[in-house]
XYZ file of C-alpha atoms in Angstrom:
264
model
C 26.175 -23.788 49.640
C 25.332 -19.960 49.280
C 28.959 -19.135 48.102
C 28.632 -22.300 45.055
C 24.958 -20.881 43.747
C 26.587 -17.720 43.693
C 29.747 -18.949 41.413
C 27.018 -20.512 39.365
C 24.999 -17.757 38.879
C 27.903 -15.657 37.863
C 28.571 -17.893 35.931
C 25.525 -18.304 34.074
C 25.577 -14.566 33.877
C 29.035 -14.241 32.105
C 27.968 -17.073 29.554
C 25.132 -14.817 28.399
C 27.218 -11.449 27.933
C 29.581 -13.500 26.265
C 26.579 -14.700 23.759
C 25.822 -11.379 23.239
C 29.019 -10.020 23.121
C 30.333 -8.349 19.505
C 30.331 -10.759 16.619
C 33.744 -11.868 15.748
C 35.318 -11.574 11.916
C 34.890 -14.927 9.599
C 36.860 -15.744 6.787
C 35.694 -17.416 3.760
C 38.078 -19.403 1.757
C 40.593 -16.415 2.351
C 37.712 -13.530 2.031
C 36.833 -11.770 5.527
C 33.367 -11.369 6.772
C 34.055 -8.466 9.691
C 32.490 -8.253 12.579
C 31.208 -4.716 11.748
C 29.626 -6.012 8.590
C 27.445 -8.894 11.219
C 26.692 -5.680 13.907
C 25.313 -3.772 11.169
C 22.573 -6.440 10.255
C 22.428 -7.220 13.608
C 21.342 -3.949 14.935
C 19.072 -2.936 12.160
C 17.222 -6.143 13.139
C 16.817 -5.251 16.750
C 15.990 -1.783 15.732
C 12.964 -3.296 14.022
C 11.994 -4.483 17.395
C 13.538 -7.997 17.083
C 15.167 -9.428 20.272
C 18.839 -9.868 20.493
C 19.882 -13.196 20.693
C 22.683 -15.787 20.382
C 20.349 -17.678 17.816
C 20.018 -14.733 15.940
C 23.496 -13.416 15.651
C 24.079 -17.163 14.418
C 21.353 -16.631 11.979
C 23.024 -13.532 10.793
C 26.620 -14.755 10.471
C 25.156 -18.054 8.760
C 23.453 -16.028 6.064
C 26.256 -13.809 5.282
C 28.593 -16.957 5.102
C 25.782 -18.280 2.588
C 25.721 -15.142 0.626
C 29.763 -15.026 0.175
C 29.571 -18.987 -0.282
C 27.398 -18.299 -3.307
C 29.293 -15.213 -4.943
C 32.442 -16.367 -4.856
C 31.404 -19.061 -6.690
C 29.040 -16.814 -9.402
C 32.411 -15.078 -9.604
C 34.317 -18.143 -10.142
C 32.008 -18.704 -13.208
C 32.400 -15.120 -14.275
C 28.362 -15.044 -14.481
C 28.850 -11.145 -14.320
C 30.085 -11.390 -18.070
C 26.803 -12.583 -19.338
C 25.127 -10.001 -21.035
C 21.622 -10.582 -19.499
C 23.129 -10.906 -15.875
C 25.063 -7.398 -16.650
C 21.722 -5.880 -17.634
C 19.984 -7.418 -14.995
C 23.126 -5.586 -12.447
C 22.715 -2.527 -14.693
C 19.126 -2.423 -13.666
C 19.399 -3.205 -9.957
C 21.942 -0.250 -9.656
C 19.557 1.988 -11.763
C 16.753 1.103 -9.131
C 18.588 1.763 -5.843
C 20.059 5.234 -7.132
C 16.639 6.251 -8.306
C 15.389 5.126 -4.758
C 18.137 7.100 -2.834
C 17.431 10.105 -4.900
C 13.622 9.994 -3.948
C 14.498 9.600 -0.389
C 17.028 12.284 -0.453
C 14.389 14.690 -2.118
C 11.810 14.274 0.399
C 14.378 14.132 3.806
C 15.214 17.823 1.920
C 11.778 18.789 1.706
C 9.508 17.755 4.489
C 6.167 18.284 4.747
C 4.813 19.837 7.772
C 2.154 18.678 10.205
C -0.480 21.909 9.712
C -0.437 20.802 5.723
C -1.085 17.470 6.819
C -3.741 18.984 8.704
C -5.212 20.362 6.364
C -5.207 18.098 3.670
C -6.684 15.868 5.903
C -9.827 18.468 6.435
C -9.621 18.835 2.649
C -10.181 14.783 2.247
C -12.921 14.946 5.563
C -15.425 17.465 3.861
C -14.631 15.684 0.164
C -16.027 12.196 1.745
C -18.988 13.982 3.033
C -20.820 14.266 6.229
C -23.166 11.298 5.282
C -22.453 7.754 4.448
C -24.507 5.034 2.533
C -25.890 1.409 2.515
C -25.847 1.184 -1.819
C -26.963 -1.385 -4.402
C -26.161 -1.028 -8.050
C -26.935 -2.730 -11.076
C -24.773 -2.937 -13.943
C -25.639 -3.429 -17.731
C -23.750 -2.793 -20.667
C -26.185 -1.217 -22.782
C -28.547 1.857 -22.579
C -31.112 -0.933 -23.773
C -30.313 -3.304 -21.206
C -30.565 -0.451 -18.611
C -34.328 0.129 -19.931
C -35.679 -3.268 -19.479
C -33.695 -2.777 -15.534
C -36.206 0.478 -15.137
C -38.970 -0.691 -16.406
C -39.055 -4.265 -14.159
C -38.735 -1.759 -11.513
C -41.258 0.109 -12.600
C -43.683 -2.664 -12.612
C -42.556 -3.678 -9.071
C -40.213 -6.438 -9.188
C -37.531 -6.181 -6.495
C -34.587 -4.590 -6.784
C -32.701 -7.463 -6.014
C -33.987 -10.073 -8.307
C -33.422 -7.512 -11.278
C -30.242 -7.219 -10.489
C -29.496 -10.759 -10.572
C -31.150 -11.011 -13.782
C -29.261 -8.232 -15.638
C -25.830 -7.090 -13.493
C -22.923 -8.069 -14.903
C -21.097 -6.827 -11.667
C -19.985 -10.194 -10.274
C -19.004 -8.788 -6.953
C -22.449 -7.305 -6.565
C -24.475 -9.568 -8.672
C -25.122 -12.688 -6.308
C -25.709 -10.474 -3.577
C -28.768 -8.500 -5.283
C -26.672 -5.684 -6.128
C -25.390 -4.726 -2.436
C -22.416 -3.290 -1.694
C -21.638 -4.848 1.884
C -20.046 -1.652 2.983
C -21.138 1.668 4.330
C -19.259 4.100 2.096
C -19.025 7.581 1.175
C -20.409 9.264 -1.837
C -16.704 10.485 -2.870
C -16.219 6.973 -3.594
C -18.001 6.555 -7.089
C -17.621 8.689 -10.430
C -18.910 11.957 -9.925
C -22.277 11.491 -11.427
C -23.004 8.597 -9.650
C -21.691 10.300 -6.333
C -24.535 12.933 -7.584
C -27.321 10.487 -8.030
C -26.396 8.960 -4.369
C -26.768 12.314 -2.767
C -30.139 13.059 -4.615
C -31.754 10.410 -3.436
C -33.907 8.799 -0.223
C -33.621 5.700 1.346
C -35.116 3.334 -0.827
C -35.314 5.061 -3.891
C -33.557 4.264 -7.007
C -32.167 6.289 -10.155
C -35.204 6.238 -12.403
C -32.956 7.672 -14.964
C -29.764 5.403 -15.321
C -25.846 6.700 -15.096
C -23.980 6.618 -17.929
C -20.404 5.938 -16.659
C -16.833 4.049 -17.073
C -17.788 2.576 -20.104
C -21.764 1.282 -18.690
C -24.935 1.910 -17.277
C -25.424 2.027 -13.492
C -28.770 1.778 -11.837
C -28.360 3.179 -7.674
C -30.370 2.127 -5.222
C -29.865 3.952 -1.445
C -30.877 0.810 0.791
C -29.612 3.221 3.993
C -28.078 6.573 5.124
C -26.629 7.419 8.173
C -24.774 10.214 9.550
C -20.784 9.319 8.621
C -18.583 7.639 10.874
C -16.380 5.184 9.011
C -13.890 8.626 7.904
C -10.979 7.946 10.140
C -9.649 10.073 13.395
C -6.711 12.416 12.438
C -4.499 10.613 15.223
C -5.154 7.669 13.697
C -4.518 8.545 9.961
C -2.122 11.158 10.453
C 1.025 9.081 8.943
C -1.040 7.898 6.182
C -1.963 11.444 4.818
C 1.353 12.127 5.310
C 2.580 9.468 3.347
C 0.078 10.768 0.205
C 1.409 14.358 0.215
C 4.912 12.707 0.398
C 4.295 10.822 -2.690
C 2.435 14.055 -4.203
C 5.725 16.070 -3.602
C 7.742 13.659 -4.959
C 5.504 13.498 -8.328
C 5.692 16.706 -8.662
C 9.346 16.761 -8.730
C 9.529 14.206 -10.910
C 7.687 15.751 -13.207
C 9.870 19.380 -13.081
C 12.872 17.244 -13.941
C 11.031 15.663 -16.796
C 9.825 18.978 -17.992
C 13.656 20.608 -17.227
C 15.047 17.795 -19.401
C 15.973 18.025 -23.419
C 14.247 14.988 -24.346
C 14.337 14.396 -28.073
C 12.994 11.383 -29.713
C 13.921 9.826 -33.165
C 16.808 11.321 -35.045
């Protein structure tokens, strides 16, 4: 009885490596879909933390089958030949060698963990050691933002003038609030000014002239910050942003380097 489980569970155990085992080739209608081509999908999906299964090497093999299904018959109708389908390859091709020469120019030029570091400092002491509970109201005109101050002035509450003159609709409803604590940094510099200048509970008596309106601030609350994040914690995103500043930058130097000449 011992020896028969045994053969079974050998069994059982040589079904699954087979399962597992290397993909094999597949031809379709004469055109050969290797088994390297299936491993390479195969592996960059388990590298992504996907388990390896039977089901999904099926999956894989199915799909590529679909995909050679479909362009041997887009061939077969010589779609490539249409001018907007050309463009459309043009275009693709354009994208990915842009993309590869982006990657390749910041593999080449890395950016190191102390100016990470310090960028990161650089974005700690620009949010500010402070952090605010804010409500804003929002007019058009430096008119409208007169009538605001003076309903204030004559002791109406900040939140029912700001339902009677914002046109913020995400603050509006709410009486002006901004549901978040947040940072002076956050607003247009003036504005970030104003926020600083003030105590809890007071309000700009003199209102901010800024992206194209007039901004009454109220500080409902101040405490000492907490929201900025841990360095641990954000380290990859800063990285990320000097990544992307590099690459700007380089960008730009090729533009510059470039004999650009428009019109005849």
């Amino acid at each position: 009885m011992q020896h028969k489980a045994l053969v079974i569970g050998l069994s059982l155990a040589l079904a699954s490596t087979m399962a597992l085992a290397a993909p094999s080739a597949v031809t379709v209608n004469g055109k050969t879909i290797t088994a390297q081509e299936q491993e390479k999908i195969i592996s960059q999906i388990v590298k992504n933390g996907q388990k390896r299964t039977p089901e999904l090497e099926m999956q894989v093999r199915n799909q590529l089958i679909q995909k050679e299904v479909l362009l041997q018959e887009a061939n077969r109708k010589k779609l490539a030949n249409r001018p907007e389908v050309r463009d459309a390859i043009n275009n693709a091709r354009d994208s990915v060698l842009i993309n590869a020469l982006i990657s390749d120019f910041a593999k080449k030029n890395p950016v190191k963990d102390a100016d990470v570091k310090k960028f990161y400092e650089e974005q700690k002491k620009a949010y500010g050691d402070r952090e605010y509970k804010i409500s804003v109201i929002t007019v058009r005109t430096e008119a409208d933002a007169k009538k605001v101050i003076d309903d204030l002035k004559d002791g109406d509450k900040f939140a029912d003038v700001a339902k009677k003159y914002s046109i913020d609709k995400s603050t509006k409803d709410k009486g002006g609030k901004i549901d978040n604590w947040t940072s002076s940094a956050n607003f247009p510099q003036m504005i970030g000014l104003a926020i600083r200048s003030l105590d809890d509970g007071d309000y700009t008596e003199v209102p901010i002239r800024a992206n194209g309106g007039f901004y009454i601030i109220r500080v409902d609350d101040s405490r000492k910050a907490q929201a900025f994040p841990e360095f641990n914690k954000s380290k990859d995103h800063y990285k990320n942003m000097l990544i992307q500043t590099k690459v700007q930058q380089n960008i730009q130097e090729l533009f510059q380097k470039a004999n650009i000449k428009v019109g005849k």
